[in-house]
CSV table of C-alpha atoms in Angstrom, one decimal:
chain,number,residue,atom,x,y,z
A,1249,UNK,CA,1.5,11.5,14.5
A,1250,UNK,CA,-1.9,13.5,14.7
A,1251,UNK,CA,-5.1,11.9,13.7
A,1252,UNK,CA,-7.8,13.9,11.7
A,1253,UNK,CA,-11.2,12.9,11.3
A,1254,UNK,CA,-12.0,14.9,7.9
A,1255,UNK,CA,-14.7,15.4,5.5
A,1256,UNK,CA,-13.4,15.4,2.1
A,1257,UNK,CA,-14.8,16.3,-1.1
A,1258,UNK,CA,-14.5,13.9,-4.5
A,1259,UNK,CA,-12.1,15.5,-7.1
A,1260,UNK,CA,-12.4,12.2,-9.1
A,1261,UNK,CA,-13.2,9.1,-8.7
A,1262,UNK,CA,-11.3,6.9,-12.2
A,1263,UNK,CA,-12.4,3.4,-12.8
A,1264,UNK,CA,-9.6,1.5,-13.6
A,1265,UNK,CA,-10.2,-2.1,-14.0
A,1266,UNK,CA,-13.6,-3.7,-13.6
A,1267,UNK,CA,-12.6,-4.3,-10.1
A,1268,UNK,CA,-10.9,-1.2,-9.0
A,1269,UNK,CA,-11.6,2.6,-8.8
A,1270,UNK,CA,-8.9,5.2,-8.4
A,1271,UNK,CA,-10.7,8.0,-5.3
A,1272,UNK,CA,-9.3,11.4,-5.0
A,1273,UNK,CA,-10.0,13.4,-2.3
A,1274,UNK,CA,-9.5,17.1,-1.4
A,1275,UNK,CA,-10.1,20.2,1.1
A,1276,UNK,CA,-10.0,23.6,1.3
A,1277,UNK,CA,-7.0,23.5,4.0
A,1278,UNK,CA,-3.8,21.8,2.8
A,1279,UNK,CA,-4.1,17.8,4.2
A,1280,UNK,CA,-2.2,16.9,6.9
A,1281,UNK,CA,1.5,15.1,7.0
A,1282,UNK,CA,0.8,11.6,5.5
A,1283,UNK,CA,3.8,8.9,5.5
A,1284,UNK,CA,4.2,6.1,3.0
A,1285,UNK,CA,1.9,2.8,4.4
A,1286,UNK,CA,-0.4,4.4,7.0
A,1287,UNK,CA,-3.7,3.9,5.5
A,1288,UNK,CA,-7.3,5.7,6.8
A,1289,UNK,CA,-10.5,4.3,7.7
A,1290,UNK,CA,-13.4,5.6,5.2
A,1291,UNK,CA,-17.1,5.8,6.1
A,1292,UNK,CA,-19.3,4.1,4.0
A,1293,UNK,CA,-22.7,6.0,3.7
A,1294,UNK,CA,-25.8,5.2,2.6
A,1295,UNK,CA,-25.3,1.1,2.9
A,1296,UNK,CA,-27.6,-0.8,5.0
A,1297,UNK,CA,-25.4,-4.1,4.9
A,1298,UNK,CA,-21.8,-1.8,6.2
A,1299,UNK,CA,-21.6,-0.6,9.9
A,1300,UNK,CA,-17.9,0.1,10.2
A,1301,UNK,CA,-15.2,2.3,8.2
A,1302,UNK,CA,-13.3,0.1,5.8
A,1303,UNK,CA,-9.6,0.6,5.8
A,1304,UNK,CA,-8.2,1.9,2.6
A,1305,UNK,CA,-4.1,2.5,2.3
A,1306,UNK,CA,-2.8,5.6,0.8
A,1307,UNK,CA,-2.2,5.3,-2.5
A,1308,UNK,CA,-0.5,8.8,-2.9
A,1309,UNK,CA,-0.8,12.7,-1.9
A,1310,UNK,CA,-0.4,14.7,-4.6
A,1311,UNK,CA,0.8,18.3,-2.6
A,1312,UNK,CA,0.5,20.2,-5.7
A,1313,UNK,CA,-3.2,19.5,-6.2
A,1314,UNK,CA,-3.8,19.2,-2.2
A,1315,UNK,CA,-5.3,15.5,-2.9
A,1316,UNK,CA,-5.3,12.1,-1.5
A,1317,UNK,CA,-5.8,9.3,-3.6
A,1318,UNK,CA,-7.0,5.7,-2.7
A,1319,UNK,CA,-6.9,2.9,-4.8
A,1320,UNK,CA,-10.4,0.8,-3.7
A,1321,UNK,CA,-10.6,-2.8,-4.5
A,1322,UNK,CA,-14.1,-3.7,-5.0
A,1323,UNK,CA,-14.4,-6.7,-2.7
A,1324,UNK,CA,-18.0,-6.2,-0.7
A,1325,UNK,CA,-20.6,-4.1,-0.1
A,1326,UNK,CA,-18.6,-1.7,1.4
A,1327,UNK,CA,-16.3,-1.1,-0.9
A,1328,UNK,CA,-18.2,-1.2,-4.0
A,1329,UNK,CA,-20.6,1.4,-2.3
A,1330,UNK,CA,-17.8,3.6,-1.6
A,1331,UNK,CA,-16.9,3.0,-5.2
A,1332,UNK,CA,-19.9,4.9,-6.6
A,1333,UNK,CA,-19.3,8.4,-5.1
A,1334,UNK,CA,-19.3,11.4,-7.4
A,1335,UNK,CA,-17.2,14.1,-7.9
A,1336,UNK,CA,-18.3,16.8,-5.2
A,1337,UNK,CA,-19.5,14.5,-2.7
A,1338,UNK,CA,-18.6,14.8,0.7
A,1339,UNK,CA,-16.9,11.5,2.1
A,1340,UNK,CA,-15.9,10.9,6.1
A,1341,UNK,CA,-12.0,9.6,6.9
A,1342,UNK,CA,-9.8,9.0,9.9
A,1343,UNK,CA,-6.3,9.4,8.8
A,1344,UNK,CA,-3.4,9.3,9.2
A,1345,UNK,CA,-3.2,6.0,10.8
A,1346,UNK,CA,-0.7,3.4,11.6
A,1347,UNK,CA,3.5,3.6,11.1
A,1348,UNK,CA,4.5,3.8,7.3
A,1349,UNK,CA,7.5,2.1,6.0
A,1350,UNK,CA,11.3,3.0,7.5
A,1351,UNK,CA,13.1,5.4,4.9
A,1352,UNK,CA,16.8,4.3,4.6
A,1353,UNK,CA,19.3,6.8,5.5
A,1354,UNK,CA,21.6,6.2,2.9
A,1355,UNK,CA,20.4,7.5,-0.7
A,1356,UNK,CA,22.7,5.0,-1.9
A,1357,UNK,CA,20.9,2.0,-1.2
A,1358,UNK,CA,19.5,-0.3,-3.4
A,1359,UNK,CA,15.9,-0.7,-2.7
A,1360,UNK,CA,13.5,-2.9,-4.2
A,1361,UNK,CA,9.5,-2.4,-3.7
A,1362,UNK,CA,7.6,-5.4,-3.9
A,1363,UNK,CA,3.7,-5.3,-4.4
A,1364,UNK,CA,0.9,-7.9,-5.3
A,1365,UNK,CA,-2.6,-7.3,-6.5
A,1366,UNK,CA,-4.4,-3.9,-4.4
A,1367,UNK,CA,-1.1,-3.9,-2.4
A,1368,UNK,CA,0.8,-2.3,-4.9
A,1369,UNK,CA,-1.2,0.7,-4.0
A,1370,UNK,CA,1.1,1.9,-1.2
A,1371,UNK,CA,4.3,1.1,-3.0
A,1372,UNK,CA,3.4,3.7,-5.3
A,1373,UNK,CA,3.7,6.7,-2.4
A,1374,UNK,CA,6.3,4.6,-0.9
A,1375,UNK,CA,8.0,5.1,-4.5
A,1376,UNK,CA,7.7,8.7,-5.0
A,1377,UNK,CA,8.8,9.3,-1.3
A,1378,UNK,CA,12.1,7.4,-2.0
A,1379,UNK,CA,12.5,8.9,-5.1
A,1380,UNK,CA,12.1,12.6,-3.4
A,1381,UNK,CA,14.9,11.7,-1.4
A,1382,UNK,CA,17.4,10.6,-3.9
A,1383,UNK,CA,17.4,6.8,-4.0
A,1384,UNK,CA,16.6,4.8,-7.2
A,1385,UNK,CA,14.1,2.7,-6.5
A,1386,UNK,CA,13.1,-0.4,-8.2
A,1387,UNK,CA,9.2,-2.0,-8.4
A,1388,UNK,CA,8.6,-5.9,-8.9
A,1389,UNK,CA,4.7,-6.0,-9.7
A,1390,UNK,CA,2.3,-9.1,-9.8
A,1391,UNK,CA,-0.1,-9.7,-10.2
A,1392,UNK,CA,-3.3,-12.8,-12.1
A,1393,UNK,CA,-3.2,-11.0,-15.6
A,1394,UNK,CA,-1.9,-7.9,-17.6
A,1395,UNK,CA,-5.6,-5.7,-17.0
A,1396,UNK,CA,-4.8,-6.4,-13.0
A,1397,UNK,CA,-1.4,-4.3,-13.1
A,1398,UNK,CA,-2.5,-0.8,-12.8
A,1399,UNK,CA,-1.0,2.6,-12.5
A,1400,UNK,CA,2.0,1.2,-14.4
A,1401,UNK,CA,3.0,4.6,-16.6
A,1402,UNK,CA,2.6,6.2,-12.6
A,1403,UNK,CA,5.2,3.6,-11.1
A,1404,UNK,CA,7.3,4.2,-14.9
A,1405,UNK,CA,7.7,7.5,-13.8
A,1406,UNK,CA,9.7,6.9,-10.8
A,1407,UNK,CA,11.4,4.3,-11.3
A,1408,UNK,CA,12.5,1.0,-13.3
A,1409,UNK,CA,9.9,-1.7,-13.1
A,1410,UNK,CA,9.2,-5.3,-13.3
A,1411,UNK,CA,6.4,-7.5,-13.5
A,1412,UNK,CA,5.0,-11.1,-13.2
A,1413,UNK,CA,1.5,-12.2,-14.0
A,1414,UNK,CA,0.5,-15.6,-13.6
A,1415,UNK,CA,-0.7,-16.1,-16.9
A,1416,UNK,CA,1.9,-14.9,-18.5
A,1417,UNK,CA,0.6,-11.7,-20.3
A,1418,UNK,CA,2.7,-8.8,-19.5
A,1419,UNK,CA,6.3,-9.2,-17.7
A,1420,UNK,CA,7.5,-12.7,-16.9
A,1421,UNK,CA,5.3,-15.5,-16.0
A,1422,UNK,CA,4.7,-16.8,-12.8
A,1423,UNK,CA,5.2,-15.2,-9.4
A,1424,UNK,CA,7.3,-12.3,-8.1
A,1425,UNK,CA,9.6,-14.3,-6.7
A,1426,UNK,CA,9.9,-16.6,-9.6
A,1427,UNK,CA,11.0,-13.6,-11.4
A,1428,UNK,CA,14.5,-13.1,-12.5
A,1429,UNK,CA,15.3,-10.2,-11.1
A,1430,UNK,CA,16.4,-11.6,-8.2
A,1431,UNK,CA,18.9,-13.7,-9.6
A,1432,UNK,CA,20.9,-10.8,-11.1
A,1433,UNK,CA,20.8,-8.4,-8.8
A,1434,UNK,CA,20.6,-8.0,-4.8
A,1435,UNK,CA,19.6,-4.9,-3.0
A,1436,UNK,CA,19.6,-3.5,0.1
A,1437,UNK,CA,16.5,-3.2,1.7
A,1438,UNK,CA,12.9,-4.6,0.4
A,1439,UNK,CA,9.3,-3.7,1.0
A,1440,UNK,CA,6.4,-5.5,0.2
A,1441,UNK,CA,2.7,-5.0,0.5
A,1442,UNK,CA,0.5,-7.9,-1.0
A,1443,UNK,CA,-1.6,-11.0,-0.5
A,1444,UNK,CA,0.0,-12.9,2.9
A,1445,UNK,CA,1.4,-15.9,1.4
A,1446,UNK,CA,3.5,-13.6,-1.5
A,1447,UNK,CA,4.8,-11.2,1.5
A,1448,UNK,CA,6.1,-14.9,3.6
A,1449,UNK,CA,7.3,-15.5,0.4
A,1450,UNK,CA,8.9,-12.6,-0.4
A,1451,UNK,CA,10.2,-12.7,3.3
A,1452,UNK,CA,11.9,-15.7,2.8
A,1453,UNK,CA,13.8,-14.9,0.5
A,1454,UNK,CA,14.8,-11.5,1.6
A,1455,UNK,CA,16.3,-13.4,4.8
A,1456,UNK,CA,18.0,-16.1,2.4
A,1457,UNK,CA,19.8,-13.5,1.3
A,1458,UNK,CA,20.6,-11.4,4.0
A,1459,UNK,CA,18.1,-8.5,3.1
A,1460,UNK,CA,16.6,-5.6,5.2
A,1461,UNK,CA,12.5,-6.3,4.7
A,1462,UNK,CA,9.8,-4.5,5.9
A,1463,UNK,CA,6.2,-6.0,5.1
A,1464,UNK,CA,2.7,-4.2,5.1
A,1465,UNK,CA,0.3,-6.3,6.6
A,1466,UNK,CA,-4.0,-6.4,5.4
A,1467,UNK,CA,-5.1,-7.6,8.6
A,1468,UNK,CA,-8.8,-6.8,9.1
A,1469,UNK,CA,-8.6,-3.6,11.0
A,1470,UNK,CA,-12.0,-2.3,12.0
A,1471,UNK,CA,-11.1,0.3,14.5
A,1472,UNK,CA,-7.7,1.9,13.5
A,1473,UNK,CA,-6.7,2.7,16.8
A,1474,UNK,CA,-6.2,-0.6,18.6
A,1475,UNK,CA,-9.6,-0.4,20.4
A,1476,UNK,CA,-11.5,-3.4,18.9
A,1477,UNK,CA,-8.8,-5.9,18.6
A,1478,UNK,CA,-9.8,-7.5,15.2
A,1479,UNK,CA,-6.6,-7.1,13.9
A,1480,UNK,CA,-4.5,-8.3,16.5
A,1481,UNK,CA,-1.2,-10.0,14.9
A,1482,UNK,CA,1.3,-12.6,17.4
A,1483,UNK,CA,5.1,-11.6,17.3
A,1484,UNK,CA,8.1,-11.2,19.2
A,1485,UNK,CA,7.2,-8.8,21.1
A,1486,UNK,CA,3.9,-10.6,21.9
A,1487,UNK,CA,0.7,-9.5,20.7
A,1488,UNK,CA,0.0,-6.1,18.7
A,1489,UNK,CA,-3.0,-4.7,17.2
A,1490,UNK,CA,-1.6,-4.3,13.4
A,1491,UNK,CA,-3.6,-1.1,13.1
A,1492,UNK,CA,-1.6,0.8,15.7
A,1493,UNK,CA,1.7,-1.2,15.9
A,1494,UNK,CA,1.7,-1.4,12.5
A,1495,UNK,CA,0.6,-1.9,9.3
A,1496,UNK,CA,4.0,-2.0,8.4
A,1497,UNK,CA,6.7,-4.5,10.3
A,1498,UNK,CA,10.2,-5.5,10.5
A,1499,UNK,CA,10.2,-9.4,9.6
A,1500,UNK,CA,12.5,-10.0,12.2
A,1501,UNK,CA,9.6,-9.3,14.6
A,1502,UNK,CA,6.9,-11.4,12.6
A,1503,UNK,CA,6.3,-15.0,13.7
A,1504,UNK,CA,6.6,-16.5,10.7
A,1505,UNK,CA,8.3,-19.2,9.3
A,1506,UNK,CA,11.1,-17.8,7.0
């Protein structure tokens, strides 16, 4: 797929949670294809402590509007930086980058979207996307506390959804995994985007049972094109740069120990 290197102007930029803004971007020309888990490097201007883009996934492209949204965790310099743009402010991205999730071909399958913390924000384009093509898709959310889940009337929209905090204060307590959806019910194919050790976790049980899983992985992906080699992940296959090969990956081709 065709990369762009675009300058984009703020539509809005939503704080959300004291650590998280919601970014929406826009041009003049209708934005280019975009699939479900590719993400875009952003530029971070006018920081003297951030050298390289940071690498942001795509929350969701709204076609009717002609904007992209990012959901920004607010985690370093960088990132909190980017967070103070304006509205009409001009800000620099690569995108699309990296292979998004696999669409099933049968609209019939039961799907189950899995996201943790900031990772949720792909699941939500991942969502929409499934939804467009007539599957029912089902979210399991997690996430430390009830202010951390966000977007949640968004996700409402398109499908049922679930949650876990680990305090207990909205959904069922504990992990997503812990939760008791997956006793009751089994599904087809699962996607998850999250912290590592809730994706292993989340793989492990999706190859108990006998599941289809695709995970998005957060390696740290300077470059976005495979040049720089930060983000280089050991599997199968040998070793890929995340940022190209990936983000997203089959856990049958992942080293890990499921």
């Amino acid at each position: 797929m065709k990369k762009y290197i675009l300058d984009l102007k703020v539509t809005e930029n939503v704080r959300l949670h004291a650590n998280y803004v919601l970014i929406k971007l826009t041009q003049q020309n209708p934005l280019p294809e975009m699939q479900a888990g590719q993400f875009a490097e952003i530029r971070v201007d006018g920081s003297s402590t951030t050298f390289l883009r940071r690498p942001i996934s795509i929350n969701y492209v709204d076609r009717s509007t002609n904007e992209v949204w990012f959901l920004v965790q607010l985690v370093g310099d960088g990132t909190r930086k980017l967070s103070t743009v304006r509205a009409g402010e001009t800000v620099n991205v690569v995108l699309p980058l990296g292979n998004g999730f696999t669409i099933p071909d049968n609209p019939s399958d039961r799907v189950l979207l899995v996201g943790g913390g900031v990772g949720t924000a792909p699941m939500l384009m991942l969502g929409h996307t499934l939804r467009e093509k007539g599957f029912n898709p089902v979210f399991l959310l997690g996430a430390r506390s009830a202010s951390d889940l966000l977007q949640l009337d968004l996700f409402r929209s398109i499908g049922e959804v679930y949650m876990t905090t680990e305090d207990g204060s909205l959904g069922e307590k504990g992990y997503v995994t812990q939760h008791s959806l997956l006793q009751m019910r089994r599904f087809d194919h699962i996607f998850t985007c999250g912290p590592k050790p809730m994706m292993m976790a989340v793989a492990k049980y999706a190859h108990s049972v006998g599941t289809d899983c695709e995970v998005s992985l957060e390696n740290t992906m300077a470059c976005g094109v495979g040049a720089c080699l930060c983000c280089v992940e050991n599997t199968h296959e040998g070793h890929v740069c995340v940022c190209k090969e990936g983000p997203v990956f089959n856990i049958k081709k992942l080293l890990w120990q499921i």
